[in-house]
Short mmCIF file of C-alpha atoms and ligand atoms in Angstrom, two decimals:
data_model
loop_
_atom_site.label_atom_id
_atom_site.label_comp_id
_atom_site.label_asym_id
_atom_site.label_seq_id
_atom_site.Cartn_x
_atom_site.Cartn_y
_atom_site.Cartn_z
CA UNK A 1 28.38 22.69 -6.73
CA UNK A 2 26.39 25.09 -4.64
CA UNK A 3 23.73 24.65 -2.04
CA UNK A 4 20.49 25.92 -3.48
CA UNK A 5 17.40 26.15 -1.33
CA UNK A 6 14.33 25.87 -3.51
CA UNK A 7 12.13 28.91 -3.14
CA UNK A 8 8.35 28.89 -2.98
CA UNK A 9 8.17 30.50 -6.44
CA UNK A 10 10.26 27.68 -7.95
CA UNK A 11 7.85 25.11 -6.60
CA UNK A 12 4.88 27.24 -7.73
CA UNK A 13 6.36 27.18 -11.24
CA UNK A 14 6.63 23.37 -11.07
CA UNK A 15 3.01 23.23 -9.97
CA UNK A 16 1.99 25.16 -13.10
CA UNK A 17 3.77 22.59 -15.30
CA UNK A 18 2.04 19.82 -13.35
CA UNK A 19 -1.38 21.44 -13.82
CA UNK A 20 -0.84 21.82 -17.57
CA UNK A 21 0.14 18.17 -17.82
CA UNK A 22 -2.78 17.14 -15.63
CA UNK A 23 -5.19 18.74 -18.11
CA UNK A 24 -3.42 17.14 -21.00
CA UNK A 25 -3.23 13.58 -19.63
CA UNK A 26 -6.68 13.78 -18.08
CA UNK A 27 -8.25 14.76 -21.41
CA UNK A 28 -6.29 12.17 -23.37
CA UNK A 29 -7.24 9.49 -20.83
CA UNK A 30 -10.92 10.39 -21.26
CA UNK A 31 -10.75 10.14 -25.01
CA UNK A 32 -8.85 6.84 -25.01
CA UNK A 33 -11.03 5.45 -22.23
CA UNK A 34 -8.41 4.49 -19.63
CA UNK A 35 -5.95 6.20 -17.35
CA UNK A 36 -2.24 6.83 -17.93
CA UNK A 37 -0.17 4.54 -15.77
CA UNK A 38 3.35 4.62 -14.37
CA UNK A 39 5.77 2.14 -12.90
CA UNK A 40 8.86 3.08 -10.88
CA UNK A 41 11.71 0.62 -10.36
CA UNK A 42 13.86 1.54 -7.41
CA UNK A 43 17.38 0.31 -6.79
CA UNK A 44 19.58 0.91 -3.77
CA UNK A 45 19.02 2.53 -0.41
CA UNK A 46 16.05 3.86 1.52
CA UNK A 47 16.81 7.40 0.40
CA UNK A 48 16.13 6.22 -3.13
CA UNK A 49 12.91 4.61 -1.93
CA UNK A 50 11.97 7.92 -0.39
CA UNK A 51 12.73 9.73 -3.65
CA UNK A 52 10.54 7.24 -5.50
CA UNK A 53 7.67 8.00 -3.11
CA UNK A 54 8.01 11.63 -4.17
CA UNK A 55 8.17 10.80 -7.88
CA UNK A 56 5.05 8.73 -7.44
CA UNK A 57 3.30 11.55 -5.54
CA UNK A 58 4.21 14.08 -8.22
CA UNK A 59 3.02 11.79 -11.05
CA UNK A 60 -0.31 11.34 -9.32
CA UNK A 61 -0.82 15.13 -9.31
CA UNK A 62 -0.50 14.90 -13.10
CA UNK A 63 -3.34 12.34 -13.23
CA UNK A 64 -1.13 9.27 -13.66
CA UNK A 65 -2.08 6.17 -11.68
CA UNK A 66 0.17 3.38 -10.47
CA UNK A 67 0.17 0.64 -13.12
CA UNK A 68 1.65 -2.79 -13.53
CA UNK A 69 5.26 -3.25 -14.55
CA UNK A 70 4.56 -4.96 -17.91
CA UNK A 71 2.86 -2.27 -19.94
CA UNK A 72 2.83 1.14 -18.26
CA UNK A 73 2.68 4.43 -20.18
CA UNK A 74 5.68 5.70 -18.25
CA UNK A 75 8.48 3.75 -16.60
CA UNK A 76 11.14 5.35 -14.40
CA UNK A 77 14.31 3.65 -13.23
CA UNK A 78 15.60 5.21 -10.02
CA UNK A 79 19.20 4.03 -10.07
CA UNK A 80 21.95 3.33 -7.53
CA UNK A 81 25.68 3.55 -8.19
CA UNK A 82 27.10 2.40 -4.87
CA UNK A 83 28.34 -0.90 -6.33
CA UNK A 84 28.88 -2.15 -9.84
CA UNK A 85 26.25 -4.90 -9.75
CA UNK A 86 23.43 -2.37 -9.23
CA UNK A 87 24.66 -0.56 -12.35
CA UNK A 88 24.77 -3.78 -14.36
CA UNK A 89 21.19 -4.54 -13.38
CA UNK A 90 20.02 -1.21 -14.80
CA UNK A 91 21.61 -1.85 -18.18
CA UNK A 92 20.20 -5.38 -18.23
CA UNK A 93 16.72 -4.04 -17.57
CA UNK A 94 17.05 -1.24 -20.10
CA UNK A 95 17.75 -3.94 -22.69
CA UNK A 96 14.35 -5.47 -21.85
CA UNK A 97 12.63 -2.08 -22.02
CA UNK A 98 13.82 -1.72 -25.59
CA UNK A 99 11.44 -4.55 -26.54
CA UNK A 100 8.60 -2.88 -24.58
CA UNK A 101 9.22 0.35 -26.45
CA UNK A 102 9.12 -1.47 -29.79
CA UNK A 103 5.69 -2.82 -28.89
CA UNK A 104 4.50 0.54 -27.55
CA UNK A 105 6.40 3.43 -29.18
CA UNK A 106 4.53 5.90 -26.97
CA UNK A 107 6.05 4.42 -23.80
CA UNK A 108 7.95 7.13 -21.92
CA UNK A 109 11.21 5.83 -20.43
CA UNK A 110 12.93 7.83 -17.69
CA UNK A 111 16.15 7.16 -15.80
CA UNK A 112 17.10 9.09 -12.67
CA UNK A 113 19.03 8.59 -9.44
CA UNK A 114 22.70 8.44 -8.52
CA UNK A 115 23.98 6.80 -11.70
CA UNK A 116 22.88 9.79 -13.73
CA UNK A 117 25.36 12.01 -11.86
CA UNK A 118 28.17 10.12 -13.56
CA UNK A 119 28.65 11.41 -17.07
CA UNK A 120 29.90 8.11 -18.44
CA UNK A 121 26.53 6.53 -17.64
CA UNK A 122 24.61 9.31 -19.39
CA UNK A 123 26.95 8.92 -22.38
CA UNK A 124 26.39 5.17 -22.45
CA UNK A 125 22.62 5.69 -22.49
CA UNK A 126 22.90 8.36 -25.19
CA UNK A 127 24.91 5.98 -27.36
CA UNK A 128 23.47 2.57 -26.63
CA UNK A 129 19.96 3.16 -25.27
CA UNK A 130 18.73 6.21 -27.24
CA UNK A 131 15.09 5.22 -26.62
CA UNK A 132 15.44 6.67 -23.09
CA UNK A 133 13.35 9.86 -23.18
CA UNK A 134 14.14 11.44 -19.84
CA UNK A 135 17.25 11.64 -17.67
CA UNK A 136 17.53 13.58 -14.44
CA UNK A 137 19.53 13.41 -11.22
CA UNK A 138 18.79 12.66 -7.56
CA UNK A 139 18.60 16.38 -6.81
CA UNK A 140 16.03 17.00 -9.56
CA UNK A 141 13.06 15.04 -8.22
CA UNK A 142 10.97 18.19 -7.66
CA UNK A 143 11.64 19.24 -11.29
CA UNK A 144 9.85 16.24 -12.79
CA UNK A 145 6.80 18.29 -13.93
CA UNK A 146 8.99 20.72 -15.88
CA UNK A 147 11.06 17.94 -17.46
CA UNK A 148 8.02 15.94 -18.47
CA UNK A 149 6.37 19.08 -19.83
CA UNK A 150 9.40 19.79 -22.02
CA UNK A 151 9.40 16.21 -23.26
CA UNK A 152 5.70 16.29 -23.98
CA UNK A 153 5.60 19.60 -25.82
CA UNK A 154 8.88 19.38 -27.75
CA UNK A 155 8.93 15.61 -28.33
CA UNK A 156 12.71 15.82 -27.95
CA UNK A 157 14.64 13.78 -25.40
CA UNK A 158 15.22 15.68 -22.17
CA UNK A 159 18.54 14.83 -20.54
CA UNK A 160 18.91 17.37 -17.74
CA UNK A 161 20.97 16.53 -14.66
CA UNK A 162 21.46 19.67 -12.60
CA UNK A 163 24.71 20.50 -10.83
CA UNK A 164 23.06 22.23 -7.88
CA UNK A 165 22.72 20.62 -4.46
CA UNK A 166 19.05 21.45 -4.19
CA UNK A 167 17.16 21.37 -0.92
CA UNK A 168 13.43 21.30 -1.56
CA UNK A 169 11.44 20.90 1.59
CA UNK A 170 9.59 17.63 1.67
CA UNK A 171 6.54 19.30 3.23
CA UNK A 172 5.99 21.10 -0.07
CA UNK A 173 6.15 17.95 -2.19
CA UNK A 174 3.41 15.37 -2.62
CA UNK A 175 4.61 12.05 -1.15
CA UNK A 176 2.89 8.80 -2.06
CA UNK A 177 3.98 6.65 0.88
CA UNK A 178 4.38 3.02 -0.05
CA UNK A 179 3.68 1.66 3.43
CA UNK A 180 0.52 2.42 5.34
CA UNK A 181 2.18 2.39 8.73
CA UNK A 182 5.83 3.24 8.12
CA UNK A 183 6.98 6.64 6.91
CA UNK A 184 10.41 7.36 5.49
CA UNK A 185 11.54 10.81 6.61
CA UNK A 186 14.84 12.09 5.23
CA UNK A 187 16.32 14.58 7.68
CA UNK A 188 19.33 15.51 5.58
CA UNK A 189 20.64 14.98 2.10
CA UNK A 190 24.17 14.36 0.83
CA UNK A 191 27.41 13.39 2.53
CA UNK A 192 30.65 15.22 3.33
CA UNK A 193 32.73 12.25 4.39
CA UNK A 194 34.40 11.15 1.19
CA UNK A 195 35.20 7.63 2.31
CA UNK A 196 37.71 6.72 -0.38
CA UNK A 197 35.69 3.80 -1.81
CA UNK A 198 32.35 5.59 -1.94
CA UNK A 199 30.62 7.34 -4.81
CA UNK A 200 27.80 8.89 -2.74
CA UNK A 201 29.39 12.31 -2.02
CA UNK A 202 29.81 12.74 -5.79
CA UNK A 203 26.26 11.74 -6.64
CA UNK A 204 24.27 13.20 -3.75
CA UNK A 205 26.39 16.27 -3.12
CA UNK A 206 27.21 18.06 0.13
CA UNK A 207 25.30 17.68 3.38
CA UNK A 208 22.10 19.70 3.56
CA UNK A 209 20.03 19.43 6.74
CA UNK A 210 16.30 20.05 6.56
CA UNK A 211 15.07 22.74 8.96
CA UNK A 212 14.30 21.31 12.40
CA UNK A 213 10.79 22.84 12.64
CA UNK A 214 9.81 21.41 9.27
CA UNK A 215 10.85 17.89 10.22
CA UNK A 216 8.93 18.13 13.51
CA UNK A 217 5.89 19.43 11.64
CA UNK A 218 6.09 16.51 9.22
CA UNK A 219 6.35 14.05 12.12
CA UNK A 220 3.33 15.61 13.82
CA UNK A 221 1.37 15.33 10.58
CA UNK A 222 2.40 11.68 10.22
CA UNK A 223 1.34 10.90 13.80
CA UNK A 224 -2.03 12.54 13.14
CA UNK A 225 -2.42 10.46 9.97
CA UNK A 226 -1.88 7.27 11.99
CA UNK A 227 1.66 6.30 11.01
CA UNK A 228 3.12 3.97 13.62
CA UNK A 229 6.77 3.89 12.63
CA UNK A 230 9.09 6.63 11.48
CA UNK A 231 12.44 6.06 9.81
CA UNK A 232 14.69 9.10 10.08
CA UNK A 233 17.02 8.88 7.12
CA UNK A 234 20.32 10.34 6.01
CA UNK A 235 23.71 9.09 4.78
CA UNK A 236 25.11 10.22 8.11
CA UNK A 237 22.27 11.25 10.45
CA UNK A 238 24.64 12.06 13.28
CA UNK A 239 26.00 15.06 11.46
CA UNK A 240 22.48 16.52 11.17
CA UNK A 241 22.57 20.29 11.72
CA UNK A 242 26.33 20.66 11.38
CA UNK A 243 25.96 22.50 8.08
CA UNK A 244 24.24 25.44 9.80
CA UNK A 245 25.75 27.13 12.86
CA UNK A 246 23.40 27.23 15.84
CA UNK A 247 21.07 24.56 14.50
CA UNK A 248 19.84 21.77 16.80
CA UNK A 249 21.86 18.57 16.44
CA UNK A 250 20.74 15.00 15.83
CA UNK A 251 20.35 14.23 19.56
CA UNK A 252 18.02 17.25 19.89
CA UNK A 253 16.01 16.10 16.90
CA UNK A 254 15.73 12.52 18.15
CA UNK A 255 14.63 13.68 21.59
CA UNK A 256 12.01 16.00 20.11
CA UNK A 257 10.76 13.27 17.79
CA UNK A 258 10.38 10.83 20.71
CA UNK A 259 8.07 13.30 22.47
CA UNK A 260 5.53 13.27 19.65
CA UNK A 261 2.39 11.47 20.75
CA UNK A 262 1.11 8.55 18.75
CA UNK A 263 4.30 7.30 17.13
CA UNK A 264 5.12 3.87 18.54
CA UNK A 265 8.49 3.43 16.92
CA UNK A 266 11.30 5.65 15.71
CA UNK A 267 14.32 4.21 13.92
CA UNK A 268 17.20 6.05 12.29
CA UNK A 269 19.98 5.30 9.87
CA UNK A 270 22.82 5.54 9.03
CA UNK A 271 25.11 6.39 11.96
CA UNK A 272 28.78 7.07 11.28
CA UNK A 273 30.94 5.77 14.15
CA UNK A 274 32.98 8.99 14.20
CA UNK A 275 29.88 11.14 14.78
CA UNK A 276 27.60 9.04 16.99
CA UNK A 277 27.49 10.80 20.36
CA UNK A 278 27.04 9.14 23.74
CA UNK A 279 24.02 11.39 24.20
CA UNK A 280 22.25 9.71 21.28
CA UNK A 281 22.77 6.32 22.97
CA UNK A 282 21.38 7.75 26.24
CA UNK A 283 18.34 9.11 24.43
CA UNK A 284 17.78 5.71 22.81
CA UNK A 285 17.97 4.05 26.23
CA UNK A 286 15.60 6.54 27.87
CA UNK A 287 12.81 6.64 25.33
CA UNK A 288 10.64 3.56 24.96
CA UNK A 289 9.46 4.58 21.48
CA UNK A 290 12.97 4.74 20.00
CA UNK A 291 13.83 1.38 18.49
CA UNK A 292 16.64 -0.48 20.17
CA UNK A 293 18.58 -0.98 17.00
CA UNK A 294 21.74 0.73 15.87
CA UNK A 295 23.08 0.50 12.35
CA UNK A 296 26.77 1.28 12.76
CA UNK A 297 28.87 0.50 9.69
CA UNK A 298 32.35 -0.64 10.70
CA UNK A 299 33.60 -1.36 7.12
CA UNK A 300 36.86 -2.92 8.38
CA UNK A 301 38.46 -4.03 11.64
CA UNK A 302 41.96 -2.97 10.62
CA UNK A 303 43.28 0.45 11.59
CA UNK A 304 45.41 0.55 8.43
CA UNK A 305 42.42 -0.06 6.20
CA UNK A 306 40.15 2.30 8.17
CA UNK A 307 42.77 4.98 7.59
CA UNK A 308 43.04 4.22 3.88
CA UNK A 309 39.24 4.34 3.74
CA UNK A 310 39.29 7.82 5.34
CA UNK A 311 36.88 6.71 8.05
CA UNK A 312 38.32 8.87 10.87
CA UNK A 313 37.95 6.33 13.68
CA UNK A 314 40.06 3.50 14.98
CA UNK A 315 39.15 -0.04 15.84
CA UNK A 316 39.36 0.85 19.55
CA UNK A 317 37.02 3.81 19.16
CA UNK A 318 34.55 1.62 17.33
CA UNK A 319 34.68 -1.00 20.07
CA UNK A 320 34.13 1.67 22.74
CA UNK A 321 30.95 2.94 21.04
CA UNK A 322 29.56 -0.55 20.42
CA UNK A 323 30.29 -1.58 24.03
CA UNK A 324 28.61 1.53 25.38
CA UNK A 325 25.50 0.67 23.36
CA UNK A 326 25.55 -2.94 24.60
CA UNK A 327 25.91 -1.79 28.23
CA UNK A 328 23.19 0.84 28.14
CA UNK A 329 20.79 -1.15 25.96
CA UNK A 330 21.41 -4.85 26.64
CA UNK A 331 18.26 -5.82 24.75
CA UNK A 332 19.35 -3.84 21.67
CA UNK A 333 20.83 -5.04 18.40
CA UNK A 334 23.72 -3.74 16.34
CA UNK A 335 23.91 -4.18 12.61
CA UNK A 336 26.83 -3.17 10.47
CA UNK A 337 28.26 -2.88 6.96
CA UNK A 338 31.53 -4.61 6.13
CA UNK A 339 33.60 -4.36 2.96
CA UNK A 340 35.94 -7.21 2.02
CA UNK A 341 38.87 -6.73 -0.32
CA UNK A 342 39.53 -2.99 -0.09
CA UNK A 343 42.78 -2.20 -1.98
CA UNK A 344 45.82 -3.21 0.04
CA UNK A 345 43.86 -5.43 2.48
CA UNK A 346 46.33 -8.05 3.70
CA UNK A 347 45.46 -11.34 5.32
CA UNK A 348 46.40 -9.71 8.65
CA UNK A 349 44.02 -6.80 7.98
CA UNK A 350 41.26 -9.25 7.16
CA UNK A 351 42.03 -11.20 10.35
CA UNK A 352 41.48 -7.92 12.22
CA UNK A 353 38.04 -7.64 10.64
CA UNK A 354 37.14 -11.17 11.75
CA UNK A 355 38.43 -10.52 15.26
CA UNK A 356 36.42 -7.29 15.53
CA UNK A 357 33.34 -9.22 14.45
CA UNK A 358 34.03 -11.80 17.19
CA UNK A 359 34.50 -8.99 19.69
CA UNK A 360 31.22 -7.19 18.91
CA UNK A 361 29.15 -10.17 17.74
CA UNK A 362 26.97 -8.19 15.37
CA UNK A 363 23.33 -9.20 15.43
CA UNK A 364 23.24 -8.74 11.67
CA UNK A 365 25.51 -7.44 8.94
CA UNK A 366 25.42 -6.29 5.34
CA UNK A 367 28.56 -7.67 3.79
CA UNK A 368 30.01 -6.43 0.52
CA UNK A 369 32.85 -7.28 -1.80
CA UNK A 370 34.78 -4.13 -2.61
CA UNK A 371 33.58 -2.70 -5.91
CA UNK A 372 35.76 -0.23 -7.83
CA UNK A 373 33.89 3.06 -8.31
CA UNK A 374 35.52 5.12 -11.06
CA UNK A 375 36.31 8.63 -9.85
CA UNK A 376 36.87 7.68 -6.21
CA UNK A 377 40.37 7.77 -4.67
CA UNK A 378 40.35 4.02 -3.95
CA UNK A 379 39.87 3.26 -7.64
CA UNK A 380 43.35 4.66 -8.28
CA UNK A 381 45.04 2.86 -5.39
CA UNK A 382 47.64 0.28 -6.16
CA UNK A 383 47.30 -3.23 -4.86
CA UNK A 384 43.72 -3.97 -5.87
CA UNK A 385 42.91 -7.41 -4.46
CA UNK A 386 42.42 -10.28 -6.95
CA UNK A 387 38.84 -11.53 -7.19
CA UNK A 388 39.66 -15.08 -6.04
CA UNK A 389 41.19 -13.73 -2.82
CA UNK A 390 38.16 -11.50 -2.22
CA UNK A 391 35.75 -14.39 -2.81
CA UNK A 392 37.63 -16.68 -0.43
CA UNK A 393 37.73 -14.05 2.34
CA UNK A 394 34.08 -13.20 1.77
CA UNK A 395 33.09 -16.85 2.26
CA UNK A 396 34.92 -17.01 5.59
CA UNK A 397 33.36 -13.75 6.70
CA UNK A 398 29.83 -14.89 5.83
CA UNK A 399 30.29 -18.13 7.69
CA UNK A 400 31.37 -16.31 10.84
CA UNK A 401 28.58 -13.74 10.60
CA UNK A 402 25.85 -16.31 9.91
CA UNK A 403 26.84 -18.04 13.15
CA UNK A 404 26.63 -14.77 15.05
CA UNK A 405 23.21 -13.99 13.54
CA UNK A 406 21.91 -17.38 14.57
CA UNK A 407 23.32 -17.10 18.11
CA UNK A 408 21.84 -13.64 18.48
CA UNK A 409 18.39 -14.81 17.37
CA UNK A 410 18.60 -17.93 19.54
CA UNK A 411 19.04 -15.67 22.56
CA UNK A 412 15.47 -14.39 22.36
CA UNK A 413 13.67 -17.74 21.95
CA UNK A 414 11.09 -18.07 24.70
CA UNK A 415 10.59 -14.30 25.04
CA UNK A 416 7.33 -12.52 24.33
CA UNK A 417 8.13 -9.68 21.92
CA UNK A 418 6.01 -6.83 20.67
CA UNK A 419 5.78 -7.10 16.88
CA UNK A 420 4.83 -4.35 14.48
CA UNK A 421 3.06 -6.31 11.75
CA UNK A 422 4.24 -5.64 8.19
CA UNK A 423 1.91 -8.07 6.40
CA UNK A 424 1.97 -11.62 5.22
CA UNK A 425 5.19 -13.55 5.13
CA UNK A 426 6.65 -13.51 1.63
CA UNK A 427 7.06 -17.26 1.54
CA UNK A 428 3.95 -18.53 3.36
CA UNK A 429 0.64 -16.72 2.91
CA UNK A 430 -0.88 -18.07 6.13
CA UNK A 431 1.98 -16.64 8.20
CA UNK A 432 2.33 -13.01 9.26
CA UNK A 433 5.59 -11.16 9.46
CA UNK A 434 6.77 -8.16 11.38
CA UNK A 435 9.60 -6.78 13.45
CA UNK A 436 10.53 -6.56 17.10
CA UNK A 437 11.51 -3.32 18.79
CA UNK A 438 15.11 -4.31 18.11
CA UNK A 439 14.41 -4.84 14.40
CA UNK A 440 14.41 -8.64 14.35
CA UNK A 441 12.25 -10.18 11.66
CA UNK A 442 9.58 -12.53 13.07
CA UNK A 443 7.25 -14.85 11.15
CA UNK A 444 4.33 -15.98 13.26
CA UNK A 445 1.03 -17.77 13.14
CA UNK A 446 -2.41 -16.65 14.33
CA UNK A 447 -4.75 -19.04 16.09
CA UNK A 448 -8.04 -20.15 14.47
CA UNK A 449 -11.05 -17.93 15.17
CA UNK A 450 -9.73 -14.65 16.37
CA UNK A 451 -11.06 -11.10 16.81
CA UNK A 452 -8.90 -8.61 14.94
CA UNK A 453 -8.06 -5.10 16.19
CA UNK A 454 -10.23 -3.51 13.48
CA UNK A 455 -13.32 -5.16 15.02
CA UNK A 456 -13.64 -7.89 12.38
CA UNK A 457 -13.41 -11.60 12.99
CA UNK A 458 -11.18 -14.16 11.33
CA UNK A 459 -12.78 -17.59 10.85
CA UNK A 460 -10.96 -20.87 11.15
CA UNK A 461 -9.24 -21.67 7.85
CA UNK A 462 -9.94 -18.23 6.37
CA UNK A 463 -6.91 -16.95 4.51
CA UNK A 464 -6.16 -13.65 6.15
CA UNK A 465 -5.65 -10.52 4.22
CA UNK A 466 -2.22 -9.29 5.37
CA UNK A 467 -3.25 -5.69 4.69
CA UNK A 468 -5.91 -5.83 7.35
CA UNK A 469 -3.25 -6.27 10.01
CA UNK A 470 -0.48 -4.12 8.56
CA UNK A 471 0.65 -1.63 11.19
CA UNK A 472 -1.01 -3.43 14.14
CA UNK A 473 1.03 -4.35 17.19
CA UNK A 474 0.93 -7.86 18.59
CA UNK A 475 2.60 -9.74 21.41
CA UNK A 476 4.23 -12.85 20.01
CA UNK A 477 5.90 -15.73 21.82
CA UNK A 478 9.18 -16.54 20.08
CA UNK A 479 9.35 -20.28 19.48
CA UNK A 480 12.30 -20.77 17.17
CA UNK A 481 15.36 -19.12 15.66
CA UNK A 482 16.92 -19.09 12.21
CA UNK A 483 19.95 -17.03 11.17
CA UNK A 484 17.87 -14.30 9.55
CA UNK A 485 14.46 -14.59 11.18
CA UNK A 486 12.53 -15.84 14.17
CA UNK A 487 9.42 -17.98 14.41
CA UNK A 488 6.63 -17.26 16.82
CA UNK A 489 3.06 -17.72 18.00
CA UNK A 490 0.60 -14.88 18.46
CA UNK A 491 -0.48 -14.25 22.05
CA UNK A 492 -2.43 -10.98 21.99
CA UNK A 493 -2.88 -7.70 20.19
CA UNK A 494 -1.59 -4.63 21.98
CA UNK A 495 -3.78 -1.57 21.79
CA UNK A 496 -1.99 1.73 21.88
N1 5AD B 505 32.28 -1.29 -2.70
C1 5AD B 505 31.66 -2.10 -1.82
N2 5AD B 505 30.82 -1.65 -0.89
C2 5AD B 505 30.58 -0.33 -0.84
N3 5AD B 505 29.79 0.40 -0.02
C3 5AD B 505 29.88 1.70 -0.39
N4 5AD B 505 30.72 1.82 -1.44
C4 5AD B 505 31.18 0.57 -1.72
C5 5AD B 505 32.08 0.06 -2.68
N5 5AD B 505 32.70 0.84 -3.55
C6 5AD B 505 29.04 -0.17 1.09
C7 5AD B 505 29.50 0.40 2.42
C8 5AD B 505 28.36 1.28 2.82
C9 5AD B 505 27.18 0.56 2.20
C10 5AD B 505 25.97 1.37 2.03
O1 5AD B 505 27.68 0.16 0.94
O2 5AD B 505 29.66 -0.66 3.33
O3 5AD B 505 28.23 1.42 4.22
FE1 SF4 B 506 29.67 6.90 1.49
FE2 SF4 B 506 31.17 7.24 3.69
FE3 SF4 B 506 29.25 9.03 3.09
FE4 SF4 B 506 28.56 6.59 3.93
S1 SF4 B 506 29.70 8.13 5.12
S2 SF4 B 506 27.67 7.71 2.18
S3 SF4 B 506 30.17 5.31 3.04
S4 SF4 B 506 31.10 8.62 1.88
#
């Protein structure tokens, strides 16, 4: 695979395909009397979400509009291959799409994302799901106009996953951001770490950092457009810039981002413990607009397993970094990723994981059962752990972590926290939800009769429209804790 920076002329060529399709779909829509619609189903991480925002932006330049999920003209599955269950979900859903396609033979079905970089998945689709019209990879997002053009004008399936590690600058692509106040900003693509369990380096290719000036320009644009929160994204943000000698590093980028006026919150993920520098922690401590939340995947607490995972840090080094963060940012939170049942994990290794969890007391954790990824070194390791052992360990781990989550949340009851409002609570429409500066989820109530920041008034009993408050900041008194969320009462809006 080679690194391949997309040139302006390549993107200009894509634009030509998009214009031709725009004319085509626009005219057809006029004669049939309604617009062409699309639906994108996204699996997996925030980088996939970001890719879907680009797919959506590109489709809109071709006159498509966002439609419902039941009967769109075009459906795209943006897949994830990090664990087996995400893969299974795709095939389950493709089975359902078969019926949709029978009802509407003109439905265009596309599949993209990490799973398409694994030939066996493309083969399975070719054999068992031949109604899929379009297949492309995670590096081919910018090529969607060309691929759709070929499909449209040849009426033959287009299965085209490129081998290049493309780097198209996001500034040159239309992005249809799914949140009004939060912008996802990838700063680098790919991963060089080859953790032995992980498929990502094979699907997303080698690390490619976006040019520093272009990221800063994008952030300035976002601030001017009124975005309140920026998520700097990458598989390993702390190795930003290392692929080009003399380039600024992640600490430089974070510091420069924090100086941009108008952005209230900056968060970043994911940090690899081997690459997170003390300077990044200092910069987090010094800048009030950098969120006090660190996502620091530990994966295992056993040195033997960390070694077999090719993680390049020890338990002691991990503890040192986490302690430093706790000391410098006492109000901050640490979340982590933990894998249970990596090949060869003994009861003693697992006990080391539990003891590391007790030592750090993670504020939250994403916990996973090891999933064999064909093609990775761990898949060939002897001593794969039987499922019943994994399940039993996983239960113990969850129990411990749930207690830590609850204790952590209980520690902030009584505080007044600044909440960035995300909208209505998913479970109760009269309750708003949002996050603290340390990324804790808070559900809170508004009083009756209240003036809103947009100058409107909310009457007693009126069901509020969550959208009206999305992106506003409010001070909220925390009144109760649950393991995965807090409860609170609105006190005031903060005007920035
Ligand atoms: N099995 C289980 N979990 C995995 N992860 C990555 N690969 C696997 C796998 N094969 C987890 C890691 C990573 C997170 C994004 O997904 O914990 O940090
Ligand atoms: Fe996968 Fe490791 Fe890279 Fe994370 S750092 S994406 S776990 S290879």
